CSV table of C-alpha atoms in Angstrom, one decimal:
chain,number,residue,atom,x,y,z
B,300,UNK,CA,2.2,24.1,21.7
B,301,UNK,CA,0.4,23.9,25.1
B,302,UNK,CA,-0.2,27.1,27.4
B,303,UNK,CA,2.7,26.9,29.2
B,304,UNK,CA,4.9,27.4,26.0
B,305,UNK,CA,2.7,30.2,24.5
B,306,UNK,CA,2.5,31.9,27.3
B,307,UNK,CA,6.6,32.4,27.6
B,308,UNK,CA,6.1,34.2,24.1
B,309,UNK,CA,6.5,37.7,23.9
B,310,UNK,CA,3.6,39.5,23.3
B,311,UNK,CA,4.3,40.6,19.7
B,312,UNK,CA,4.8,36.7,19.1
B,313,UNK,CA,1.8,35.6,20.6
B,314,UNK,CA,0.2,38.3,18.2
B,315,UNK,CA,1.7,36.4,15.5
B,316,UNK,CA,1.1,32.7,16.6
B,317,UNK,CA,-1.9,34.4,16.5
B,318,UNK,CA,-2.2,35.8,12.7
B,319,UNK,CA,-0.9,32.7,11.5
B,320,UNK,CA,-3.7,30.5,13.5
B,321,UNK,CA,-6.3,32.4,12.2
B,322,UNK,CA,-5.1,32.1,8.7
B,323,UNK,CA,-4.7,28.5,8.7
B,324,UNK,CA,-8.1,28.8,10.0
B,325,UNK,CA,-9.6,30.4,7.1
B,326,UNK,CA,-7.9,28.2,4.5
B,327,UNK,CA,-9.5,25.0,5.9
B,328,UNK,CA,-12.4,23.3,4.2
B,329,UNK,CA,-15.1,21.6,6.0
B,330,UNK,CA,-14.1,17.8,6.3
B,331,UNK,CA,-16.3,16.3,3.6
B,332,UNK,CA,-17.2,12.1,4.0
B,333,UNK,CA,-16.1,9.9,1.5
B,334,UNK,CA,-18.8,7.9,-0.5
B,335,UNK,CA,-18.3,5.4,-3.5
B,336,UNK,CA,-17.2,7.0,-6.2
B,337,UNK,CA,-18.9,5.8,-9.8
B,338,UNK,CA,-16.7,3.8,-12.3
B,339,UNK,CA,-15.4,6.7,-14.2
B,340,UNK,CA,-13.9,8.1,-11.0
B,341,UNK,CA,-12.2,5.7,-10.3
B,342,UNK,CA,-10.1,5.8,-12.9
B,343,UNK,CA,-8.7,9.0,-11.7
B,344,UNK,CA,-5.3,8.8,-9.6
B,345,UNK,CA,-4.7,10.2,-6.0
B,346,UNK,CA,-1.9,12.5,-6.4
B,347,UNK,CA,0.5,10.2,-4.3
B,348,UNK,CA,0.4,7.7,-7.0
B,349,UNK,CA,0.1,10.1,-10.2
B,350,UNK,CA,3.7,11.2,-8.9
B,351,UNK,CA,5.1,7.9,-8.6
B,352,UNK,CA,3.8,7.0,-12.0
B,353,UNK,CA,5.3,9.8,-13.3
B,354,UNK,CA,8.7,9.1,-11.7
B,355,UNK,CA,8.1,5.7,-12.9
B,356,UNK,CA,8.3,7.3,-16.0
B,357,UNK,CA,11.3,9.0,-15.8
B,358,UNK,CA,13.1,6.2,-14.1
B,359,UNK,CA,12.2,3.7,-16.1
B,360,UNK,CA,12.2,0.0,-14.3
B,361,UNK,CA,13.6,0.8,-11.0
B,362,UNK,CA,13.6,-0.7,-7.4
B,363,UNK,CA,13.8,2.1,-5.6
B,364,UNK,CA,10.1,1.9,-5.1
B,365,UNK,CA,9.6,-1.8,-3.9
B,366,UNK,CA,8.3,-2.2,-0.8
B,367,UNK,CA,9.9,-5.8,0.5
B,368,UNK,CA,8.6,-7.6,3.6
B,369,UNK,CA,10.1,-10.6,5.3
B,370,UNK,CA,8.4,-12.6,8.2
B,371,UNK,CA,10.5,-16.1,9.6
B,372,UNK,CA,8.0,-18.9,10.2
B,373,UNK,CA,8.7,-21.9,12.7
B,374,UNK,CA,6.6,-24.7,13.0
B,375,UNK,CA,4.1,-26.5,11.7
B,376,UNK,CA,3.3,-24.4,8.7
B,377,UNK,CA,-0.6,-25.0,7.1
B,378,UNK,CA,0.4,-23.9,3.5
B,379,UNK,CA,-3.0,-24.3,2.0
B,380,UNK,CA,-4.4,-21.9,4.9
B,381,UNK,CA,-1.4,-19.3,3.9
B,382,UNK,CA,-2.3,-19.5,-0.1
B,383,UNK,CA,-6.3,-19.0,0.6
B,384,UNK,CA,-5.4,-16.1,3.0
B,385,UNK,CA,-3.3,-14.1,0.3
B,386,UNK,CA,-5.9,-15.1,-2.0
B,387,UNK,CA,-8.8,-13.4,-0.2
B,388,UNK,CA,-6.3,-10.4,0.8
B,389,UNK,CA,-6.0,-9.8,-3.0
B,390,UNK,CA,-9.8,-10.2,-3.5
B,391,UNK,CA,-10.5,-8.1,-0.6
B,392,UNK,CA,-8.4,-4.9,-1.4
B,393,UNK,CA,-9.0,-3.7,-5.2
B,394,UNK,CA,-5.4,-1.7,-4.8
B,395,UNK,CA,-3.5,-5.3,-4.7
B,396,UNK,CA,-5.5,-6.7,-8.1
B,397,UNK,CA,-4.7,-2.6,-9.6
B,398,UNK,CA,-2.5,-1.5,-12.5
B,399,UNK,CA,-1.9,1.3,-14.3
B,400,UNK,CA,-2.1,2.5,-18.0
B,401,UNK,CA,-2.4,6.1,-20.0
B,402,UNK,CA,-5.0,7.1,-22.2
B,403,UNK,CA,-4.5,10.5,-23.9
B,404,UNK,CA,-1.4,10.8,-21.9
B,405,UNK,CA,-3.5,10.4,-18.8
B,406,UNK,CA,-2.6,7.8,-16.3
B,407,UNK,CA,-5.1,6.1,-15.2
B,408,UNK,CA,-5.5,3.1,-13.0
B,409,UNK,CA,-7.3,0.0,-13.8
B,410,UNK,CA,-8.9,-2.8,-11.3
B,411,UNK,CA,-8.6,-6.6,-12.1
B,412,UNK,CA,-10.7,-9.1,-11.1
B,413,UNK,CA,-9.4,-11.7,-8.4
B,414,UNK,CA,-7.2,-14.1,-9.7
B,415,UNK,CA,-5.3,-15.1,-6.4
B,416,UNK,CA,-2.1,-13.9,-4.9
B,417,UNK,CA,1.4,-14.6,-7.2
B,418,UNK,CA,3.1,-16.3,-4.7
B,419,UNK,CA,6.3,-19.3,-5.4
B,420,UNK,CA,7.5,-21.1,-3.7
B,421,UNK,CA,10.7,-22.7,-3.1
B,422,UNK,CA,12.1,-25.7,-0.9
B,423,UNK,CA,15.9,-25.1,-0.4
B,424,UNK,CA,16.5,-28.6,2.1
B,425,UNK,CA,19.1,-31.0,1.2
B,426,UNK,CA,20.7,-27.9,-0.8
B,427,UNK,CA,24.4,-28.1,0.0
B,428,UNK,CA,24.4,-24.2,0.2
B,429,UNK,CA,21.3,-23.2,1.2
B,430,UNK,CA,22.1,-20.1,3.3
B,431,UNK,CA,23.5,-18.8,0.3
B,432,UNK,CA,20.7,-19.9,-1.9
B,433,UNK,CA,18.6,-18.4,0.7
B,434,UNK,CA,20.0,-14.7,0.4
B,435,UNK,CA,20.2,-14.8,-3.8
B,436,UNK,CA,16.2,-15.2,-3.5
B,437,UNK,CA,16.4,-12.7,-0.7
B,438,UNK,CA,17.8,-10.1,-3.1
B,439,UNK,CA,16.2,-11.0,-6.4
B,440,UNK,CA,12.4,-11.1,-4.9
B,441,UNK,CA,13.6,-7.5,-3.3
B,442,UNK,CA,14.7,-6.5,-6.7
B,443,UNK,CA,12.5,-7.9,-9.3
B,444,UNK,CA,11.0,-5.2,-11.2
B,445,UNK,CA,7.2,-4.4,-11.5
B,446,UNK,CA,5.2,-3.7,-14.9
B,447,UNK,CA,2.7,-1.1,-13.8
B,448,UNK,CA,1.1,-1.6,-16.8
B,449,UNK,CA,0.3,-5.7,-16.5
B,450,UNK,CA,1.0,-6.2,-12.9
B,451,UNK,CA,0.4,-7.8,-10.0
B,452,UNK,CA,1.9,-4.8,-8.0
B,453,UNK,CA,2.2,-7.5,-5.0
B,454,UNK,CA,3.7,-10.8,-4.9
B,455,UNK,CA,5.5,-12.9,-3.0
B,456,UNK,CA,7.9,-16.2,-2.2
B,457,UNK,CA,8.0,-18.9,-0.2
B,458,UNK,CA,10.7,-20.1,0.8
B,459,UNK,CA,11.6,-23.7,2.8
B,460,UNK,CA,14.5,-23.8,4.6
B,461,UNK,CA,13.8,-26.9,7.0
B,462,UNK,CA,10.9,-28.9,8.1
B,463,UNK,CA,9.7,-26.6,9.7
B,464,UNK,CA,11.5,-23.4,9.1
B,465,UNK,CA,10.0,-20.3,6.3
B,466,UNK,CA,10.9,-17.1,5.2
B,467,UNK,CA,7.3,-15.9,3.8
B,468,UNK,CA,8.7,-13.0,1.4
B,469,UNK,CA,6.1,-10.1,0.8
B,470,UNK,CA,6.7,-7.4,-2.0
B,471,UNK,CA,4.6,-4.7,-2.9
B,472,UNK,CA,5.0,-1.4,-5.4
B,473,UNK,CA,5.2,1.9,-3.8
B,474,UNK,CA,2.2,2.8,-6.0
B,475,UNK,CA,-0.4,0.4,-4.5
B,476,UNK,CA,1.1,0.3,-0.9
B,477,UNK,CA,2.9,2.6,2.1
B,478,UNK,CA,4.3,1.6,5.5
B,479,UNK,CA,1.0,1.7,7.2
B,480,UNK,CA,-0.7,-0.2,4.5
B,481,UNK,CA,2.0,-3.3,4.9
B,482,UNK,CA,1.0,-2.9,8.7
B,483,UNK,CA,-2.9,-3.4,8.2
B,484,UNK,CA,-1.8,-6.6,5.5
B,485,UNK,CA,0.7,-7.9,7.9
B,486,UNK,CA,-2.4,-8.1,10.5
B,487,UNK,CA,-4.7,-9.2,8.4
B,488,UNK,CA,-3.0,-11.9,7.0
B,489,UNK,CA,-2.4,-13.2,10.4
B,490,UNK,CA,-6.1,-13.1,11.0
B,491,UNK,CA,-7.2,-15.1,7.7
B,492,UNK,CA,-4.4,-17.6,7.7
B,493,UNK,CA,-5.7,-18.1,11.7
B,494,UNK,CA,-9.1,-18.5,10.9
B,495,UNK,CA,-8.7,-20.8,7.8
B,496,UNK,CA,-6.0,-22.8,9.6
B,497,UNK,CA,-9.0,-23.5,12.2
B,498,UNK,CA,-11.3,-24.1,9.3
B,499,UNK,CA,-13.7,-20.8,9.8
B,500,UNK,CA,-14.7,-18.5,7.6
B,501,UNK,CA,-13.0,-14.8,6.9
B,502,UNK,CA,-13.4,-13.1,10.4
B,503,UNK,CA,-12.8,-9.6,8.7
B,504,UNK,CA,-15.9,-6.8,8.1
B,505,UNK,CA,-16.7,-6.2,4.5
B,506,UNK,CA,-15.2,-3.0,3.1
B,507,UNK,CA,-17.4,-0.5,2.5
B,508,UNK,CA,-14.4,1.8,0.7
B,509,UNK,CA,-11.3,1.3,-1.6
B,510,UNK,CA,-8.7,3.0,-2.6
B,511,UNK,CA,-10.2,4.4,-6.3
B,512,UNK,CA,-12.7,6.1,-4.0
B,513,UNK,CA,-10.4,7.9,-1.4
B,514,UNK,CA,-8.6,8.8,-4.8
B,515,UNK,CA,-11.7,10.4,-6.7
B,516,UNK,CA,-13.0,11.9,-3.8
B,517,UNK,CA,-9.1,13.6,-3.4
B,518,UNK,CA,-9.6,15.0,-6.7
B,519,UNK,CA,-12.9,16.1,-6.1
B,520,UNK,CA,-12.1,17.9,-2.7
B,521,UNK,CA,-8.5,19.2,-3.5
B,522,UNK,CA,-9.4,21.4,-6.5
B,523,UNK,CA,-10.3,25.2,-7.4
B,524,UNK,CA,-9.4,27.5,-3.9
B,525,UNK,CA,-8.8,24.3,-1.9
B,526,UNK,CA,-5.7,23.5,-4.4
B,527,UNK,CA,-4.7,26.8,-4.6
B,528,UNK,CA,-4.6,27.1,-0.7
B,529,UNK,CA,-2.5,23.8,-0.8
């Protein structure tokens, strides 16, 4: 609300813009820098994906929490640059290698080691009905359910349609991903397949933070008054 707009407000309004300013004030906490949480914290779930595993739960195997990305690829396609680039995208972000258990009817999330990106791949030319072939692995990549517990939360096909024509199909659980976290792989993808394509190295900066530590240092900030407040 700019000045203009507040000062059109009546004066007992402006006393309560006012109030409530001041009280959102109060209820703030100082903002506190993340740091790398030790290996027992993080274990602990951020609350965005202890709710989905608990809808998970109540749901059962569902794909209403699939997060499917599509990207059409003409040209000359490099498809051992593509495979290394979703390889080091799953050993760069611990949340694509991450699944998720209970202990003590806890969830609790667990980090893989690397072991490359599950991709397949599929070459539909010469099919006599390929467009339709095309759609059926459209809808059953969208569709195919996740095991939280044994993973990979993220996957993907490839799929040939001519010479020099690919759909590259991406699919990720809600639990491990969100629309802005498609956004940064979508980018850096491009990046890595680009610089391996050109035989460089990885052009990205090292990570100094992953997901498990945003999530312990959530459940260390947002507890006692701060929760309450929330």
């Amino acid at each position: 609300m700019n000045k203009t707009m507040v000062g059109a407000l009546s004066r007992e309004k402006r006393e309560l813009l006012l109030q409530r300013i001041k009280r959102e004030r109060a209820t703030r906490t100082p903002g506190v820098a993340i740091e790398r949480a030790s290996d027992t914290e993080r274990s602990a779930l951020s609350f965005a994906q202890q709710r989905l595993w608990f809808l998970s739960q109540l749901d059962g195997v569902s794909a209403a929490y699939h997060m499917p990305a599509g990207l059409r690829l003409r040209g000359a396609l490099d498809q051992s640059a593509l495979r290394c680039a979703l390889d080091r995208l799953v050993e760069r972000h611990e949340s694509l290698r991450t699944t998720f258990d209970e202990i003590d009817g806890e969830p609790v999330q667990k980090i893989r080691p690397a072991q490359g990106f599950a991709l397949r791949e599929h070459d539909l030319r010469g099919m006599e009905d390929a467009e339709a072939a095309h759609r059926g692995l459209v809808d059953e990549e969208a569709r195919a359910p996740f095991d939280l517990r044994q993973g990979p939360l993220c996957r993907g096909r490839l799929i040939r349609t001519a010479d020099e024509e690919y759909t590259l199909l991406l699919t990720q659980h809600h639990i491990v991903s969100d629309g802005w976290s498609m956004g940064v792989l979508m980018h850096e993808l491009s990046a890595l397949y680009g610089a391996y394509s050109r035989g460089e190295a990885d052009p990205l900066p090292a990570l100094s933070l992953q997901y498990a530590d945003y999530a312990a240092w959530q459940r260390r900030w947002v507890s006692g008054e701060v929760l309450q407040a929330q």
